[in-house]
Amino acid sequence: MHAAIVSEWGKPPKYVTVPNPDNTSGGSVEVIVDAVGVHNVVRSRATGKHYSSGPLPHLVGVDGVGRLASTNEPVYFASLRGSFAERVYVQPGSFAKLPVGADPLQVAAFANPTMSAWMSLARRVRAADLPKEWAVVVMGATSASGRAAVEVARARGAARVVGVARSAEGLASVDGLDETIVLDAEDASRTDFSSLVGRVDVVLDYLSGPPAGALLATLGRGRGRTVQYVQIGGLAGEVLPVPTAALRSCKLSVVGSGPGSWLMEELLEELDGLVTAVSRLARRPIRIEKLSAIESVWDEEKDSSERL
């Protein structure tokens, strides 16, 4: 069969012929793969620098949609062992049936970006500490994950959603925002977040770096307010600058969200709800390419308006 394999870290994956997957030990479920998404985490893992990259050779991918070989039922599946292949074996329970009427390509493109917000709110945020009408800030709201986070937050009960990003035009295109904050164009650390003091319960942060530091410093002025800060991505930097005064001056908790901070068993418990939520997202542009073109399209400049 064919697969997309990275044989040297930092180089694009190649379309190669590989042996059919082995299930001699039994216990796994065979999936015929129909579509996979080139998510940010997929690209990061392929550099060898992600904490879940594993050894070489590296089978690209973390999830996809396909059909169970035994029944032909359409499913979404998750696998840190890779997914960019014609067939894969996955663990029992690591897949969810697609809802009737779900678009498999949309699910393949957006399940992973949606997963970050879903797992953050389902497993990393303490629901018992949220007020009845809670407010959430999405840092990086114009990214694919950020846009999905806005919808997920609404679906899970947020009464107010604030979007933060560099582009006012981009923020205007994000449906479901009650308020927007545009990052300072010259120095994101100078961004004015004062309107959020005492008015935020949850932060979903896809940016990190200077914008996050500025927000945390501002939130520290909200005396007595319980704020749950969930760090998810590093679009603006890989270091989260946490002002110590912010930790002392308000009820601020800072946690991360990703494989490891939540267990695979927890993800599997959430798969049905996640896939249902993804199937209900507003349709967004996607770009479709054959697996055989993976090497040629891998390093092309990404169009943020569509998912590959």
Short mmCIF file of C-alpha atoms in Angstrom, two decimals:
data_model
loop_
_atom_site.label_atom_id
_atom_site.label_comp_id
_atom_site.label_asym_id
_atom_site.label_seq_id
_atom_site.Cartn_x
_atom_site.Cartn_y
_atom_site.Cartn_z
CA MET A 1 0.00 0.00 0.00
CA HIS A 2 1.00 3.68 -0.15
CA ALA A 3 1.72 6.06 2.71
CA ALA A 4 3.29 9.45 3.48
CA ILE A 5 6.52 8.87 5.39
CA VAL A 6 9.12 11.24 6.86
CA SER A 7 12.56 9.63 6.76
CA GLU A 8 14.56 12.73 7.71
CA TRP A 9 13.35 15.29 10.22
CA GLY A 10 12.62 18.64 8.64
CA LYS A 11 12.15 17.24 5.14
CA PRO A 12 8.74 16.90 3.46
CA PRO A 13 7.08 13.50 3.70
CA LYS A 14 7.39 11.25 0.65
CA TYR A 15 4.74 9.15 -1.02
CA VAL A 16 6.13 5.65 -0.77
CA THR A 17 5.12 2.01 -0.95
CA VAL A 18 5.09 0.29 2.43
CA PRO A 19 3.95 -3.13 3.66
CA ASN A 20 0.35 -3.49 4.72
CA PRO A 21 -0.09 -2.71 8.42
CA ASP A 22 0.55 -5.59 10.78
CA ASN A 23 -2.04 -6.82 13.25
CA THR A 24 -0.46 -10.12 14.18
CA SER A 25 -0.82 -9.32 17.88
CA GLY A 26 -4.56 -8.84 17.36
CA GLY A 27 -6.90 -6.51 19.18
CA SER A 28 -6.81 -3.64 16.68
CA VAL A 29 -9.44 -2.51 14.19
CA GLU A 30 -8.64 -2.02 10.49
CA VAL A 31 -9.75 1.23 8.87
CA ILE A 32 -9.71 1.97 5.15
CA VAL A 33 -8.64 5.61 5.08
CA ASP A 34 -10.56 8.05 2.88
CA ALA A 35 -9.31 11.49 3.99
CA VAL A 36 -6.81 13.01 6.42
CA GLY A 37 -6.12 16.59 7.46
CA VAL A 38 -2.80 18.44 7.30
CA HIS A 39 -3.18 20.09 10.70
CA ASN A 40 -0.62 22.30 12.43
CA VAL A 41 0.18 19.47 14.83
CA VAL A 42 0.76 17.13 11.88
CA ARG A 43 3.34 19.52 10.45
CA SER A 44 4.94 20.03 13.86
CA ARG A 45 5.25 16.29 14.49
CA ALA A 46 6.84 15.86 11.06
CA THR A 47 9.71 18.18 12.07
CA GLY A 48 10.66 15.83 14.92
CA LYS A 49 10.39 18.69 17.42
CA HIS A 50 6.94 17.90 18.79
CA TYR A 51 6.87 15.96 22.05
CA SER A 52 4.78 13.23 20.36
CA SER A 53 6.83 12.91 17.15
CA GLY A 54 8.30 9.50 18.02
CA PRO A 55 11.20 7.88 16.12
CA LEU A 56 11.99 7.75 12.40
CA PRO A 57 10.61 6.62 10.03
CA HIS A 58 7.56 8.71 10.88
CA LEU A 59 4.11 7.98 9.46
CA VAL A 60 2.49 11.39 9.07
CA GLY A 61 -0.85 12.25 10.62
CA VAL A 62 -2.86 12.00 13.81
CA ASP A 63 -6.39 11.28 12.63
CA GLY A 64 -8.69 10.88 9.66
CA VAL A 65 -11.98 9.58 8.33
CA GLY A 66 -12.50 6.25 6.69
CA ARG A 67 -14.52 3.05 6.77
CA LEU A 68 -14.28 0.07 9.06
CA ALA A 69 -12.89 -2.76 6.93
CA SER A 70 -15.24 -5.22 8.59
CA THR A 71 -18.53 -3.34 8.11
CA ASN A 72 -17.82 -0.42 5.72
CA GLU A 73 -19.28 1.97 8.32
CA PRO A 74 -17.93 5.55 8.02
CA VAL A 75 -15.91 6.62 11.05
CA TYR A 76 -13.61 9.30 12.40
CA PHE A 77 -10.48 7.86 14.01
CA ALA A 78 -7.59 9.19 16.08
CA SER A 79 -4.12 7.65 16.15
CA LEU A 80 -0.76 9.01 17.27
CA ARG A 81 0.81 6.17 15.29
CA GLY A 82 0.00 8.03 12.06
CA SER A 83 -2.83 8.16 9.55
CA PHE A 84 -1.51 9.15 6.10
CA ALA A 85 -1.83 5.67 4.63
CA GLU A 86 -4.35 3.70 2.62
CA ARG A 87 -5.08 1.46 5.61
CA VAL A 88 -4.36 1.74 9.31
CA TYR A 89 -5.03 -0.29 12.42
CA VAL A 90 -6.44 1.65 15.38
CA GLN A 91 -7.23 0.71 18.94
CA PRO A 92 -10.79 -0.33 19.78
CA GLY A 93 -12.68 2.71 20.97
CA SER A 94 -10.38 5.18 19.18
CA PHE A 95 -12.97 5.85 16.51
CA ALA A 96 -16.49 7.23 16.37
CA LYS A 97 -19.19 6.63 13.79
CA LEU A 98 -19.97 9.66 11.65
CA PRO A 99 -23.42 11.13 12.29
CA VAL A 100 -25.94 10.71 9.47
CA GLY A 101 -25.46 13.52 6.97
CA ALA A 102 -21.98 14.49 8.20
CA ASP A 103 -19.54 15.60 5.50
CA PRO A 104 -16.50 13.29 5.84
CA LEU A 105 -14.15 15.86 4.32
CA GLN A 106 -15.24 18.58 6.75
CA VAL A 107 -14.79 16.18 9.66
CA ALA A 108 -11.31 15.18 8.42
CA ALA A 109 -10.32 18.83 8.05
CA PHE A 110 -11.72 20.23 11.29
CA ALA A 111 -11.93 17.48 13.92
CA ASN A 112 -8.38 18.09 15.10
CA PRO A 113 -8.61 21.91 15.26
CA THR A 114 -11.90 21.51 17.13
CA MET A 115 -10.48 18.86 19.47
CA SER A 116 -8.21 21.34 21.25
CA ALA A 117 -11.09 23.52 22.44
CA TRP A 118 -13.40 20.58 23.12
CA MET A 119 -10.87 18.75 25.30
CA SER A 120 -9.86 21.97 27.05
CA LEU A 121 -13.41 22.75 28.09
CA ALA A 122 -14.40 19.14 28.74
CA ARG A 123 -11.31 17.97 30.62
CA ARG A 124 -9.04 20.88 31.63
CA VAL A 125 -11.52 23.52 32.77
CA ARG A 126 -13.21 22.99 36.13
CA ALA A 127 -16.89 23.34 35.23
CA ALA A 128 -17.86 23.52 38.91
CA ASP A 129 -15.94 26.82 39.23
CA LEU A 130 -17.72 28.53 36.34
CA PRO A 131 -20.53 31.01 36.97
CA LYS A 132 -23.87 30.44 35.31
CA GLU A 133 -23.14 32.97 32.57
CA TRP A 134 -19.43 32.49 31.99
CA ALA A 135 -17.22 34.39 29.59
CA VAL A 136 -14.35 33.07 27.50
CA VAL A 137 -11.50 34.77 25.65
CA VAL A 138 -10.13 33.02 22.56
CA MET A 139 -6.56 34.13 21.88
CA GLY A 140 -5.88 33.56 18.17
CA ALA A 141 -9.54 33.56 17.20
CA THR A 142 -8.90 33.86 13.46
CA SER A 143 -6.95 30.59 13.24
CA ALA A 144 -8.79 27.40 12.27
CA SER A 145 -8.61 26.18 15.86
CA GLY A 146 -9.65 29.58 17.19
CA ARG A 147 -12.70 29.78 14.94
CA ALA A 148 -13.73 26.31 16.02
CA ALA A 149 -13.14 27.28 19.67
CA VAL A 150 -15.66 30.09 19.38
CA GLU A 151 -18.35 27.66 18.22
CA VAL A 152 -17.37 25.00 20.76
CA ALA A 153 -17.50 27.50 23.62
CA ARG A 154 -21.00 28.52 22.56
CA ALA A 155 -22.08 24.90 22.28
CA ARG A 156 -20.79 24.21 25.78
CA GLY A 157 -22.63 27.13 27.33
CA ALA A 158 -20.49 30.28 27.16
CA ALA A 159 -22.63 33.39 27.49
CA ARG A 160 -19.97 35.76 26.12
CA VAL A 161 -17.09 35.09 23.72
CA VAL A 162 -14.25 37.54 23.12
CA GLY A 163 -11.90 37.08 20.18
CA VAL A 164 -8.29 38.29 20.08
CA ALA A 165 -6.11 38.37 16.95
CA ARG A 166 -3.83 40.57 14.88
CA SER A 167 -6.31 41.41 12.12
CA ALA A 168 -9.46 43.47 12.63
CA GLU A 169 -10.68 42.27 9.25
CA GLY A 170 -10.06 38.66 10.21
CA LEU A 171 -11.90 39.07 13.50
CA ALA A 172 -14.86 40.59 11.67
CA SER A 173 -15.15 37.36 9.69
CA VAL A 174 -15.41 35.16 12.80
CA ASP A 175 -19.02 34.33 13.56
CA GLY A 176 -20.24 34.30 17.15
CA LEU A 177 -18.00 36.89 18.79
CA ASP A 178 -19.52 39.37 21.23
CA GLU A 179 -16.36 41.48 21.47
CA THR A 180 -13.03 41.72 19.69
CA ILE A 181 -9.57 42.96 20.64
CA VAL A 182 -6.95 43.64 17.98
CA LEU A 183 -3.36 43.04 19.03
CA ASP A 184 -0.97 45.99 18.89
CA ALA A 185 0.56 45.83 15.41
CA GLU A 186 4.02 46.98 16.49
CA ASP A 187 4.31 45.28 19.87
CA ALA A 188 1.71 42.74 20.94
CA SER A 189 2.84 43.08 24.56
CA ARG A 190 1.42 46.64 24.52
CA THR A 191 -2.09 45.48 23.61
CA ASP A 192 -4.81 47.07 25.74
CA PHE A 193 -6.76 44.30 27.49
CA SER A 194 -8.17 46.58 30.21
CA SER A 195 -11.77 46.02 29.05
CA LEU A 196 -11.48 42.40 30.23
CA VAL A 197 -10.55 43.10 33.88
CA GLY A 198 -13.03 41.29 36.12
CA ARG A 199 -15.05 40.06 33.12
CA VAL A 200 -13.30 36.81 32.12
CA ASP A 201 -13.70 33.27 33.45
CA VAL A 202 -11.83 31.16 30.87
CA VAL A 203 -9.01 31.87 28.42
CA LEU A 204 -8.29 29.51 25.52
CA ASP A 205 -4.82 30.56 24.38
CA TYR A 206 -3.54 29.53 20.95
CA LEU A 207 -0.90 32.29 20.88
CA SER A 208 1.34 32.28 23.99
CA GLY A 209 4.32 34.67 23.80
CA PRO A 210 4.05 38.44 24.36
CA PRO A 211 0.26 38.71 23.79
CA ALA A 212 -0.36 36.12 26.48
CA GLY A 213 1.96 37.89 28.90
CA ALA A 214 0.11 41.16 28.39
CA LEU A 215 -3.27 39.52 28.94
CA LEU A 216 -2.14 37.68 32.07
CA ALA A 217 -0.73 40.90 33.55
CA THR A 218 -4.06 42.62 32.93
CA LEU A 219 -6.19 39.79 34.31
CA GLY A 220 -4.17 39.98 37.51
CA ARG A 221 -5.93 43.28 38.25
CA GLY A 222 -9.25 41.48 38.60
CA ARG A 223 -9.14 41.07 42.38
CA GLY A 224 -10.96 37.95 43.54
CA ARG A 225 -12.04 36.84 40.08
CA THR A 226 -11.52 33.15 39.32
CA VAL A 227 -9.82 32.85 35.91
CA GLN A 228 -8.96 29.52 34.30
CA TYR A 229 -6.22 30.01 31.71
CA VAL A 230 -5.71 27.12 29.28
CA GLN A 231 -2.56 27.20 27.16
CA ILE A 232 -3.08 25.30 23.89
CA GLY A 233 -0.81 26.62 21.14
CA GLY A 234 2.24 28.75 20.41
CA LEU A 235 1.39 30.78 17.31
CA ALA A 236 3.08 33.85 18.84
CA GLY A 237 5.85 32.11 20.76
CA GLU A 238 6.77 28.97 22.67
CA VAL A 239 7.31 30.68 26.03
CA LEU A 240 4.40 31.71 28.25
CA PRO A 241 5.49 34.76 30.29
CA VAL A 242 3.43 34.59 33.49
CA PRO A 243 3.77 37.71 35.67
CA THR A 244 4.12 36.54 39.26
CA ALA A 245 1.90 39.38 40.46
CA ALA A 246 -0.95 37.96 38.39
CA LEU A 247 -0.65 34.65 40.24
CA ARG A 248 -0.83 36.41 43.60
CA SER A 249 -3.45 39.06 42.92
CA CYS A 250 -6.35 37.00 41.57
CA LYS A 251 -7.62 33.43 41.60
CA LEU A 252 -5.70 32.51 38.47
CA SER A 253 -4.97 28.95 37.43
CA VAL A 254 -2.79 28.15 34.42
CA VAL A 255 -2.92 24.72 32.78
CA GLY A 256 -2.00 23.27 29.42
CA SER A 257 -4.15 21.21 27.08
CA GLY A 258 -2.84 18.56 24.72
CA PRO A 259 -2.02 14.84 24.61
CA GLY A 260 -0.40 14.15 27.96
CA SER A 261 -2.30 16.79 29.93
CA TRP A 262 -5.36 14.74 29.11
CA LEU A 263 -5.16 10.99 28.64
CA MET A 264 -5.97 9.12 25.45
CA GLU A 265 -8.67 7.31 27.43
CA GLU A 266 -10.27 10.69 28.16
CA LEU A 267 -10.18 11.64 24.48
CA LEU A 268 -11.84 8.37 23.52
CA GLU A 269 -14.61 9.06 26.02
CA GLU A 270 -15.19 12.42 24.32
CA LEU A 271 -15.00 11.26 20.68
CA ASP A 272 -18.72 10.87 20.06
CA GLY A 273 -19.49 14.33 21.40
CA LEU A 274 -16.54 15.83 19.54
CA VAL A 275 -17.49 14.33 16.18
CA THR A 276 -21.11 15.42 16.62
CA ALA A 277 -19.95 18.96 17.38
CA VAL A 278 -17.64 19.02 14.33
CA SER A 279 -20.45 17.82 12.07
CA ARG A 280 -22.49 20.84 13.16
CA LEU A 281 -19.80 23.46 12.57
CA ALA A 282 -20.36 26.06 9.89
CA ARG A 283 -18.92 24.77 6.63
CA ARG A 284 -15.53 26.24 5.76
CA PRO A 285 -13.34 26.09 2.65
CA ILE A 286 -11.14 23.04 2.23
CA ARG A 287 -8.51 22.14 -0.34
CA ILE A 288 -8.39 18.56 -1.55
CA GLU A 289 -5.24 16.92 -2.90
CA LYS A 290 -4.28 13.33 -3.63
CA LEU A 291 -1.95 11.60 -1.17
CA SER A 292 0.51 11.14 -4.01
CA ALA A 293 0.96 14.95 -4.13
CA ILE A 294 2.00 15.22 -0.49
CA GLU A 295 5.64 16.10 -1.12
CA SER A 296 4.88 18.83 -3.66
CA VAL A 297 2.15 20.57 -1.62
CA TRP A 298 3.74 20.19 1.84
CA ASP A 299 5.86 23.34 1.75
CA GLU A 300 3.49 25.51 -0.26
CA GLU A 301 2.52 28.74 1.47
CA LYS A 302 -0.65 28.06 3.41
CA ASP A 303 -3.84 29.93 2.66
CA SER A 304 -5.33 30.52 6.10
CA SER A 305 -8.82 30.64 4.59
CA GLU A 306 -8.83 26.96 3.68
CA ARG A 307 -7.78 23.66 5.21
CA LEU A 308 -5.68 21.11 3.32
#
